[in-house]
Short mmCIF file of C-alpha atoms in Angstrom, two decimals:
data_model
loop_
_atom_site.label_atom_id
_atom_site.label_comp_id
_atom_site.label_asym_id
_atom_site.label_seq_id
_atom_site.Cartn_x
_atom_site.Cartn_y
_atom_site.Cartn_z
CA UNK S 1 105.02 126.91 76.32
CA UNK S 2 103.78 123.40 75.48
CA UNK S 3 107.17 122.37 74.13
CA UNK S 4 109.15 124.01 76.94
CA UNK S 5 106.93 122.31 79.52
CA UNK S 6 107.55 118.94 77.94
CA UNK S 7 111.29 119.50 77.94
CA UNK S 8 111.18 120.49 81.60
CA UNK S 9 109.15 117.41 82.52
CA UNK S 10 111.64 115.26 80.63
CA UNK S 11 114.54 116.83 82.55
CA UNK S 12 112.73 116.43 85.86
CA UNK S 13 112.02 112.77 85.17
CA UNK S 14 115.59 112.07 84.06
CA UNK S 15 116.96 113.82 87.15
CA UNK S 16 114.84 111.51 89.30
CA UNK S 17 115.46 108.28 87.39
CA UNK S 18 111.93 108.18 85.95
CA UNK S 19 110.77 107.53 82.40
CA UNK S 20 108.95 110.26 80.51
CA UNK S 21 106.87 109.76 77.39
CA UNK S 22 104.96 112.64 75.86
CA UNK S 23 101.98 111.38 73.86
CA UNK S 24 99.93 113.50 71.47
CA UNK S 25 96.49 111.94 71.52
CA UNK S 26 94.19 111.54 68.54
CA UNK S 27 91.23 113.85 68.06
CA UNK S 28 88.31 113.49 65.71
CA UNK S 29 88.58 117.10 64.53
CA UNK S 30 92.00 116.46 62.97
CA UNK S 31 91.23 116.02 59.29
CA UNK S 32 92.02 112.55 57.92
CA UNK S 33 92.70 111.00 61.32
CA UNK S 34 89.77 108.58 61.27
CA UNK S 35 87.30 107.29 58.69
CA UNK S 36 83.80 107.72 60.13
CA UNK S 37 80.46 106.25 59.29
CA UNK S 38 77.45 108.52 59.32
CA UNK S 39 76.43 107.09 62.69
CA UNK S 40 79.81 107.77 64.31
CA UNK S 41 79.96 111.22 62.72
CA UNK S 42 76.58 112.03 64.28
CA UNK S 43 77.95 111.20 67.74
CA UNK S 44 81.51 112.46 67.34
CA UNK S 45 81.37 115.60 65.23
CA UNK S 46 79.92 118.94 66.24
CA UNK S 47 81.03 121.49 63.62
CA UNK S 48 80.71 124.34 66.13
CA UNK S 49 82.39 122.52 69.02
CA UNK S 50 84.50 124.89 71.11
CA UNK S 51 87.57 122.60 70.85
CA UNK S 52 87.42 122.18 67.07
CA UNK S 53 89.29 125.41 66.12
CA UNK S 54 92.08 124.58 68.57
CA UNK S 55 92.52 121.14 67.05
CA UNK S 56 92.29 122.34 63.44
CA UNK S 57 94.73 125.21 63.99
CA UNK S 58 96.83 123.80 66.82
CA UNK S 59 97.44 120.15 66.04
CA UNK S 60 99.67 120.77 63.00
CA UNK S 61 101.79 123.02 65.22
CA UNK S 62 101.83 120.45 68.03
CA UNK S 63 102.91 117.74 65.59
CA UNK S 64 105.72 119.94 64.30
CA UNK S 65 106.80 120.84 67.84
CA UNK S 66 106.71 117.14 68.68
CA UNK S 67 109.29 116.46 65.99
CA UNK S 68 111.47 119.15 67.55
CA UNK S 69 111.03 117.47 70.95
CA UNK S 70 112.21 114.18 69.44
CA UNK S 71 115.23 115.90 67.92
CA UNK S 72 115.99 117.33 71.39
CA UNK S 73 115.97 113.83 72.91
CA UNK S 74 112.48 113.89 74.45
CA UNK S 75 110.56 110.64 74.01
CA UNK S 76 107.57 111.89 71.99
CA UNK S 77 104.89 109.69 70.46
CA UNK S 78 102.45 111.13 67.94
CA UNK S 79 99.33 108.96 68.03
CA UNK S 80 97.14 111.38 66.12
CA UNK S 81 96.79 108.96 63.20
CA UNK S 82 96.37 105.73 65.17
CA UNK S 83 92.72 105.42 64.09
CA UNK S 84 93.36 106.36 60.44
CA UNK S 85 92.74 102.79 59.27
CA UNK S 86 90.02 101.92 61.78
CA UNK S 87 86.55 102.05 60.24
CA UNK S 88 84.86 100.75 63.40
CA UNK S 89 83.40 103.40 65.75
CA UNK S 90 85.91 104.73 68.29
CA UNK S 91 84.60 108.09 69.51
CA UNK S 92 81.82 108.09 72.09
CA UNK S 93 81.16 111.84 72.22
CA UNK S 94 81.85 115.08 70.36
CA UNK S 95 84.76 116.04 72.60
CA UNK S 96 87.57 113.51 72.36
CA UNK S 97 86.68 110.37 74.33
CA UNK S 98 87.10 106.82 73.05
CA UNK S 99 85.31 103.54 73.48
CA UNK S 100 87.04 100.44 74.88
CA UNK S 101 88.59 99.55 71.52
CA UNK S 102 90.06 103.05 71.14
CA UNK S 103 91.42 103.06 74.69
CA UNK S 104 92.94 99.63 74.12
CA UNK S 105 94.60 100.75 70.88
CA UNK S 106 96.14 103.74 72.64
CA UNK S 107 97.23 101.70 75.65
CA UNK S 108 98.83 99.07 73.39
CA UNK S 109 100.69 101.70 71.35
CA UNK S 110 101.98 103.41 74.49
CA UNK S 111 103.01 100.10 76.07
CA UNK S 112 104.77 99.06 72.86
CA UNK S 113 106.70 102.34 72.82
CA UNK S 114 107.70 102.02 76.47
CA UNK S 115 108.88 98.45 75.98
CA UNK S 116 110.70 99.36 72.77
CA UNK S 117 112.43 102.39 74.26
CA UNK S 118 113.30 100.43 77.40
CA UNK S 119 115.75 98.46 75.28
CA UNK S 120 117.33 101.54 73.68
CA UNK S 121 117.58 103.92 76.66
CA UNK S 122 119.93 103.63 79.61
#
């Protein structure tokens, strides 16, 4: 459903002359996606969080489906590992929200992709 919805949105945007970029956002419950200090871990990690199982089980499938989207011509950007080399605190709660630095990193990566793909797409 997730993949089919993305394909439909891509078609809808193309039919209306609009750009579409599907971004898979980072999440602290994805193993190896961010080095965390004890202080950040205390804020950002709740082992029994209701979203944790969905991330642990679902994100590998979303990443794989994202590759299939790319192969189908959908502009897909996997940012799940964008914080993998960022030791500074990024997460501000145990859900999935970022501080200003994290938001800036995501915004910059998305802007870079849009500018890059602007030169390669009609």
